[in-house]
């Protein structure tokens, strides 16, 4: 058994028994790790508090890791990069729950990937510090595909269709799984931009919904076992106001 210290981002938690949690954290040092946190829901004096394990919270943890063990254990946790708005603003709360669910299905690697960790850390801090965030989730998901290995090949971006399974642009618009027309025009607006410039892009409610459903389908085609997010309808309801 080794005692380790690492930064970590909370992906999801589920209740275990009456007083414990199983938390899935994306860590800077070890990739995705599941932890059993015993008694956290009843303890009021311990070093671990349930509030630390809200989705996307950024932590420093001290943990016990044992090889070939499915559930590791956390000894200490400290919130870092404390959010000011992410868990208080109703719109951002909906984005957080949706993105946490998407990441829970998409990120499976149990090994270090510091570029991915750095991307998540900076992206969520950007979300916390900005108000115009209606397109954030679209660019976040598109950029996430860079780290998962299926970012669109833009070498022929001038073509009029995008083949979702192949991840390439094409002129063969009649083929199955090819996105074309208005949808592809809007999709191209997302390519090559960063979060600071996304505020200048205007999508209608329908365009935003169509793009999001396209991106979800893209994930489904490239990730085995990926499940359609249950929280999608909540997010769409928030952004349709």
mmCIF file of C-alpha atoms in Angstrom:
data_model
loop_
_atom_site.group_PDB
_atom_site.id
_atom_site.type_symbol
_atom_site.label_atom_id
_atom_site.label_comp_id
_atom_site.label_asym_id
_atom_site.label_seq_id
_atom_site.Cartn_x
_atom_site.Cartn_y
_atom_site.Cartn_z
ATOM 1 C CA UNK A 1 0.000 0.000 0.000
ATOM 2 C CA UNK A 2 1.210 3.502 -0.856
ATOM 3 C CA UNK A 3 0.208 6.876 0.581
ATOM 4 C CA UNK A 4 -0.176 9.312 -2.319
ATOM 5 C CA UNK A 5 -0.979 13.001 -2.736
ATOM 6 C CA UNK A 6 -2.569 14.401 -5.883
ATOM 7 C CA UNK A 7 -4.898 17.028 -7.268
ATOM 8 C CA UNK A 8 -8.281 15.610 -8.268
ATOM 9 C CA UNK A 9 -11.584 16.656 -9.845
ATOM 10 C CA UNK A 10 -14.837 15.061 -8.680
ATOM 11 C CA UNK A 11 -16.670 13.338 -11.528
ATOM 12 C CA UNK A 12 -19.471 11.550 -9.694
ATOM 13 C CA UNK A 13 -20.560 10.082 -6.365
ATOM 14 C CA UNK A 14 -23.026 7.394 -5.363
ATOM 15 C CA UNK A 15 -24.293 6.581 -1.895
ATOM 16 C CA UNK A 16 -22.954 3.358 -0.399
ATOM 17 C CA UNK A 17 -24.872 1.973 2.550
ATOM 18 C CA UNK A 18 -26.343 4.446 5.025
ATOM 19 C CA UNK A 19 -23.360 6.690 5.604
ATOM 20 C CA UNK A 20 -20.688 6.182 2.941
ATOM 21 C CA UNK A 21 -19.942 7.389 -0.578
ATOM 22 C CA UNK A 22 -18.174 5.928 -3.576
ATOM 23 C CA UNK A 23 -16.551 8.847 -5.408
ATOM 24 C CA UNK A 24 -15.049 8.723 -8.877
ATOM 25 C CA UNK A 25 -12.287 11.303 -9.172
ATOM 26 C CA UNK A 26 -10.156 12.256 -12.146
ATOM 27 C CA UNK A 27 -6.724 12.686 -10.608
ATOM 28 C CA UNK A 28 -3.672 14.493 -11.921
ATOM 29 C CA UNK A 29 -1.325 11.622 -11.049
ATOM 30 C CA UNK A 30 -3.334 8.459 -11.712
ATOM 31 C CA UNK A 31 -6.209 9.251 -14.075
ATOM 32 C CA UNK A 32 -9.634 7.957 -13.054
ATOM 33 C CA UNK A 33 -9.785 6.443 -9.564
ATOM 34 C CA UNK A 34 -12.750 5.259 -7.479
ATOM 35 C CA UNK A 35 -12.662 5.844 -3.729
ATOM 36 C CA UNK A 36 -14.770 4.442 -0.895
ATOM 37 C CA UNK A 37 -15.274 7.175 1.728
ATOM 38 C CA UNK A 38 -16.648 5.485 4.815
ATOM 39 C CA UNK A 39 -18.996 7.289 7.203
ATOM 40 C CA UNK A 40 -18.757 10.653 5.435
ATOM 41 C CA UNK A 41 -22.521 11.257 5.430
ATOM 42 C CA UNK A 42 -22.774 10.980 9.237
ATOM 43 C CA UNK A 43 -19.438 12.329 10.414
ATOM 44 C CA UNK A 44 -19.415 16.022 11.386
ATOM 45 C CA UNK A 45 -15.935 16.247 12.855
ATOM 46 C CA UNK A 46 -13.801 14.333 10.364
ATOM 47 C CA UNK A 47 -11.326 15.697 7.825
ATOM 48 C CA UNK A 48 -13.662 14.694 4.990
ATOM 49 C CA UNK A 49 -16.966 16.462 4.367
ATOM 50 C CA UNK A 50 -19.662 15.474 1.877
ATOM 51 C CA UNK A 51 -19.723 19.056 0.525
ATOM 52 C CA UNK A 52 -16.194 18.513 -0.827
ATOM 53 C CA UNK A 53 -17.523 15.937 -3.267
ATOM 54 C CA UNK A 54 -19.971 17.968 -5.335
ATOM 55 C CA UNK A 55 -19.519 17.398 -9.097
ATOM 56 C CA UNK A 56 -16.450 19.085 -10.623
ATOM 57 C CA UNK A 57 -15.058 20.279 -7.273
ATOM 58 C CA UNK A 58 -11.270 20.566 -7.418
ATOM 59 C CA UNK A 59 -9.401 18.956 -4.543
ATOM 60 C CA UNK A 60 -6.021 18.123 -3.119
ATOM 61 C CA UNK A 61 -6.276 14.628 -1.647
ATOM 62 C CA UNK A 62 -4.107 12.326 0.412
ATOM 63 C CA UNK A 63 -5.115 8.747 -0.293
ATOM 64 C CA UNK A 64 -4.167 5.126 0.298
ATOM 65 C CA UNK A 65 -3.639 3.252 -2.966
ATOM 66 C CA UNK A 66 -3.329 -0.496 -3.140
ATOM 67 C CA UNK A 67 -2.548 -2.363 -6.362
ATOM 68 C CA UNK A 68 -5.307 -4.488 -7.899
ATOM 69 C CA UNK A 69 -7.872 -2.974 -5.550
ATOM 70 C CA UNK A 70 -11.035 -1.629 -7.144
ATOM 71 C CA UNK A 71 -11.831 0.945 -4.462
ATOM 72 C CA UNK A 72 -9.104 3.042 -2.883
ATOM 73 C CA UNK A 73 -9.505 5.176 0.253
ATOM 74 C CA UNK A 74 -9.082 8.905 0.915
ATOM 75 C CA UNK A 75 -7.451 10.047 4.143
ATOM 76 C CA UNK A 76 -7.625 13.807 3.673
ATOM 77 C CA UNK A 77 -9.148 16.244 1.184
ATOM 78 C CA UNK A 78 -8.859 19.983 0.766
ATOM 79 C CA UNK A 79 -10.792 22.125 -1.703
ATOM 80 C CA UNK A 80 -8.546 24.107 -4.050
ATOM 81 C CA UNK A 81 -9.488 26.637 -6.744
ATOM 82 C CA UNK A 82 -12.697 27.225 -4.802
ATOM 83 C CA UNK A 83 -15.595 28.122 -7.108
ATOM 84 C CA UNK A 84 -17.540 31.330 -6.593
ATOM 85 C CA UNK A 85 -20.585 30.650 -8.803
ATOM 86 C CA UNK A 86 -20.509 27.090 -10.161
ATOM 87 C CA UNK A 87 -22.612 25.469 -7.448
ATOM 88 C CA UNK A 88 -24.812 28.506 -6.752
ATOM 89 C CA UNK A 89 -26.004 29.662 -10.187
ATOM 90 C CA UNK A 90 -28.920 27.505 -11.432
ATOM 91 C CA UNK A 91 -27.820 27.629 -15.078
ATOM 92 C CA UNK A 92 -24.244 26.705 -14.217
ATOM 93 C CA UNK A 93 -25.478 23.945 -11.905
ATOM 94 C CA UNK A 94 -27.303 22.398 -14.860
ATOM 95 C CA UNK A 95 -24.177 22.648 -17.038
ATOM 96 C CA UNK A 96 -22.074 21.090 -14.258
ATOM 97 C CA UNK A 97 -24.409 18.103 -13.816
ATOM 98 C CA UNK A 98 -24.596 17.541 -17.564
ATOM 99 C CA UNK A 99 -20.831 17.736 -18.128
ATOM 100 C CA UNK A 100 -20.139 15.512 -15.126
ATOM 101 C CA UNK A 101 -22.484 12.894 -16.580
ATOM 102 C CA UNK A 102 -20.858 13.178 -20.015
ATOM 103 C CA UNK A 103 -17.368 12.804 -18.519
ATOM 104 C CA UNK A 104 -18.476 9.879 -16.392
ATOM 105 C CA UNK A 105 -19.324 8.000 -19.580
ATOM 106 C CA UNK A 106 -16.434 9.280 -21.681
ATOM 107 C CA UNK A 107 -13.346 9.225 -19.440
ATOM 108 C CA UNK A 108 -12.286 5.716 -18.484
ATOM 109 C CA UNK A 109 -8.481 5.766 -18.457
ATOM 110 C CA UNK A 110 -6.866 4.730 -15.193
ATOM 111 C CA UNK A 111 -3.517 6.292 -15.968
ATOM 112 C CA UNK A 112 -1.907 9.708 -15.802
ATOM 113 C CA UNK A 113 -2.893 12.224 -18.466
ATOM 114 C CA UNK A 114 -1.776 15.625 -17.249
ATOM 115 C CA UNK A 115 -2.793 17.519 -20.424
ATOM 116 C CA UNK A 116 -6.375 16.288 -19.925
ATOM 117 C CA UNK A 117 -6.301 17.170 -16.228
ATOM 118 C CA UNK A 118 -4.970 20.657 -16.997
ATOM 119 C CA UNK A 119 -7.703 21.163 -19.602
ATOM 120 C CA UNK A 120 -10.460 20.205 -17.147
ATOM 121 C CA UNK A 121 -9.003 22.371 -14.385
ATOM 122 C CA UNK A 122 -8.754 25.494 -16.557
ATOM 123 C CA UNK A 123 -12.084 24.951 -18.328
ATOM 124 C CA UNK A 124 -14.081 24.739 -15.092
ATOM 125 C CA UNK A 125 -12.350 27.808 -13.680
ATOM 126 C CA UNK A 126 -13.280 29.683 -16.869
ATOM 127 C CA UNK A 127 -16.895 28.562 -16.468
ATOM 128 C CA UNK A 128 -16.897 29.732 -12.858
ATOM 129 C CA UNK A 129 -15.538 33.184 -13.761
ATOM 130 C CA UNK A 130 -17.750 34.060 -16.754
ATOM 131 C CA UNK A 131 -21.423 34.922 -17.174
ATOM 132 C CA UNK A 132 -22.082 34.368 -20.882
ATOM 133 C CA UNK A 133 -21.803 30.582 -20.854
ATOM 134 C CA UNK A 134 -24.649 29.367 -23.088
ATOM 135 C CA UNK A 135 -22.225 27.844 -25.620
ATOM 136 C CA UNK A 136 -19.580 26.655 -23.146
ATOM 137 C CA UNK A 137 -20.724 23.032 -23.035
ATOM 138 C CA UNK A 138 -20.541 22.749 -26.832
ATOM 139 C CA UNK A 139 -16.914 23.857 -27.062
ATOM 140 C CA UNK A 140 -16.001 21.932 -23.907
ATOM 141 C CA UNK A 141 -17.241 18.650 -25.397
ATOM 142 C CA UNK A 142 -15.653 19.298 -28.783
ATOM 143 C CA UNK A 143 -12.276 20.058 -27.184
ATOM 144 C CA UNK A 144 -12.587 17.025 -24.914
ATOM 145 C CA UNK A 145 -12.431 14.803 -28.002
ATOM 146 C CA UNK A 146 -8.814 15.935 -28.519
ATOM 147 C CA UNK A 147 -7.833 14.121 -25.340
ATOM 148 C CA UNK A 148 -10.040 11.107 -26.056
ATOM 149 C CA UNK A 149 -8.550 10.580 -29.510
ATOM 150 C CA UNK A 150 -11.296 11.511 -31.957
ATOM 151 C CA UNK A 151 -11.113 15.258 -32.559
ATOM 152 C CA UNK A 152 -12.404 16.066 -36.083
ATOM 153 C CA UNK A 153 -9.840 15.980 -38.877
ATOM 154 C CA UNK A 154 -10.033 19.540 -40.239
ATOM 155 C CA UNK A 155 -7.655 19.067 -43.192
ATOM 156 C CA UNK A 156 -10.635 19.189 -45.602
ATOM 157 C CA UNK A 157 -12.873 21.517 -43.637
ATOM 158 C CA UNK A 158 -13.964 23.234 -46.869
ATOM 159 C CA UNK A 159 -16.137 20.216 -47.749
ATOM 160 C CA UNK A 160 -19.857 20.442 -47.165
ATOM 161 C CA UNK A 161 -20.528 17.452 -44.892
ATOM 162 C CA UNK A 162 -19.059 15.865 -41.780
ATOM 163 C CA UNK A 163 -18.943 12.085 -41.347
ATOM 164 C CA UNK A 164 -19.601 11.434 -37.685
ATOM 165 C CA UNK A 165 -18.218 7.888 -37.591
ATOM 166 C CA UNK A 166 -15.098 8.715 -39.614
ATOM 167 C CA UNK A 167 -14.492 12.115 -37.981
ATOM 168 C CA UNK A 168 -13.702 13.668 -41.367
ATOM 169 C CA UNK A 169 -15.251 16.223 -43.699
ATOM 170 C CA UNK A 170 -16.741 14.928 -46.935
ATOM 171 C CA UNK A 171 -18.713 16.000 -50.022
ATOM 172 C CA UNK A 172 -20.717 12.743 -50.002
ATOM 173 C CA UNK A 173 -23.694 14.234 -48.224
ATOM 174 C CA UNK A 174 -26.054 11.362 -49.031
ATOM 175 C CA UNK A 175 -24.165 8.861 -46.883
ATOM 176 C CA UNK A 176 -25.572 7.711 -43.561
ATOM 177 C CA UNK A 177 -24.053 9.425 -40.485
ATOM 178 C CA UNK A 178 -23.071 12.510 -42.486
ATOM 179 C CA UNK A 179 -24.128 15.877 -41.060
ATOM 180 C CA UNK A 180 -24.766 18.581 -43.651
ATOM 181 C CA UNK A 181 -26.572 21.840 -44.401
ATOM 182 C CA UNK A 182 -27.225 24.397 -41.667
ATOM 183 C CA UNK A 183 -25.938 22.077 -38.945
ATOM 184 C CA UNK A 184 -22.485 21.739 -40.492
ATOM 185 C CA UNK A 185 -22.207 25.503 -40.969
ATOM 186 C CA UNK A 186 -22.812 26.017 -37.256
ATOM 187 C CA UNK A 187 -20.465 23.163 -36.315
ATOM 188 C CA UNK A 188 -17.583 24.762 -38.231
ATOM 189 C CA UNK A 189 -17.937 27.897 -36.082
ATOM 190 C CA UNK A 190 -16.753 25.898 -33.059
ATOM 191 C CA UNK A 191 -13.606 24.532 -34.661
ATOM 192 C CA UNK A 192 -10.357 26.260 -33.774
ATOM 193 C CA UNK A 193 -11.746 28.770 -31.262
ATOM 194 C CA UNK A 194 -11.149 29.075 -27.519
ATOM 195 C CA UNK A 195 -13.401 29.835 -24.562
ATOM 196 C CA UNK A 196 -12.600 33.554 -24.629
ATOM 197 C CA UNK A 197 -13.915 33.923 -28.188
ATOM 198 C CA UNK A 198 -16.961 31.674 -27.815
ATOM 199 C CA UNK A 199 -18.932 34.569 -26.331
ATOM 200 C CA UNK A 200 -18.913 36.237 -29.756
ATOM 201 C CA UNK A 201 -20.728 33.307 -31.412
ATOM 202 C CA UNK A 202 -24.502 33.508 -31.546
ATOM 203 C CA UNK A 203 -26.525 30.326 -31.874
ATOM 204 C CA UNK A 204 -30.299 30.177 -31.836
ATOM 205 C CA UNK A 205 -31.953 27.846 -29.335
ATOM 206 C CA UNK A 206 -32.559 25.269 -32.085
ATOM 207 C CA UNK A 207 -29.013 25.543 -33.464
ATOM 208 C CA UNK A 208 -27.581 24.997 -29.978
ATOM 209 C CA UNK A 209 -29.800 21.969 -29.381
ATOM 210 C CA UNK A 210 -28.988 20.473 -32.796
ATOM 211 C CA UNK A 211 -25.248 20.946 -32.239
ATOM 212 C CA UNK A 212 -25.399 19.367 -28.814
ATOM 213 C CA UNK A 213 -27.306 16.334 -30.072
ATOM 214 C CA UNK A 214 -24.782 16.007 -32.898
ATOM 215 C CA UNK A 215 -21.896 16.068 -30.419
ATOM 216 C CA UNK A 216 -23.577 13.470 -28.204
ATOM 217 C CA UNK A 217 -24.047 11.218 -31.244
ATOM 218 C CA UNK A 218 -20.368 11.754 -32.084
ATOM 219 C CA UNK A 219 -19.419 10.537 -28.596
ATOM 220 C CA UNK A 220 -21.753 7.554 -28.888
ATOM 221 C CA UNK A 221 -20.181 6.481 -32.191
ATOM 222 C CA UNK A 222 -16.605 6.721 -30.919
ATOM 223 C CA UNK A 223 -16.884 5.439 -27.349
ATOM 224 C CA UNK A 224 -17.979 1.881 -26.725
ATOM 225 C CA UNK A 225 -20.708 1.616 -24.100
ATOM 226 C CA UNK A 226 -21.293 5.372 -23.905
ATOM 227 C CA UNK A 227 -24.818 6.062 -22.637
ATOM 228 C CA UNK A 228 -27.090 8.903 -23.700
ATOM 229 C CA UNK A 229 -27.030 11.474 -20.858
ATOM 230 C CA UNK A 230 -30.163 11.541 -18.718
ATOM 231 C CA UNK A 231 -29.549 15.175 -17.749
ATOM 232 C CA UNK A 232 -29.802 16.438 -21.344
ATOM 233 C CA UNK A 233 -33.463 17.437 -21.016
ATOM 234 C CA UNK A 234 -32.671 19.543 -17.934
ATOM 235 C CA UNK A 235 -29.916 21.404 -19.762
ATOM 236 C CA UNK A 236 -32.136 22.010 -22.796
ATOM 237 C CA UNK A 237 -34.909 23.320 -20.552
ATOM 238 C CA UNK A 238 -32.546 25.783 -18.872
ATOM 239 C CA UNK A 239 -31.255 27.155 -22.182
ATOM 240 C CA UNK A 240 -34.724 27.383 -23.745
ATOM 241 C CA UNK A 241 -35.868 30.093 -21.327
#
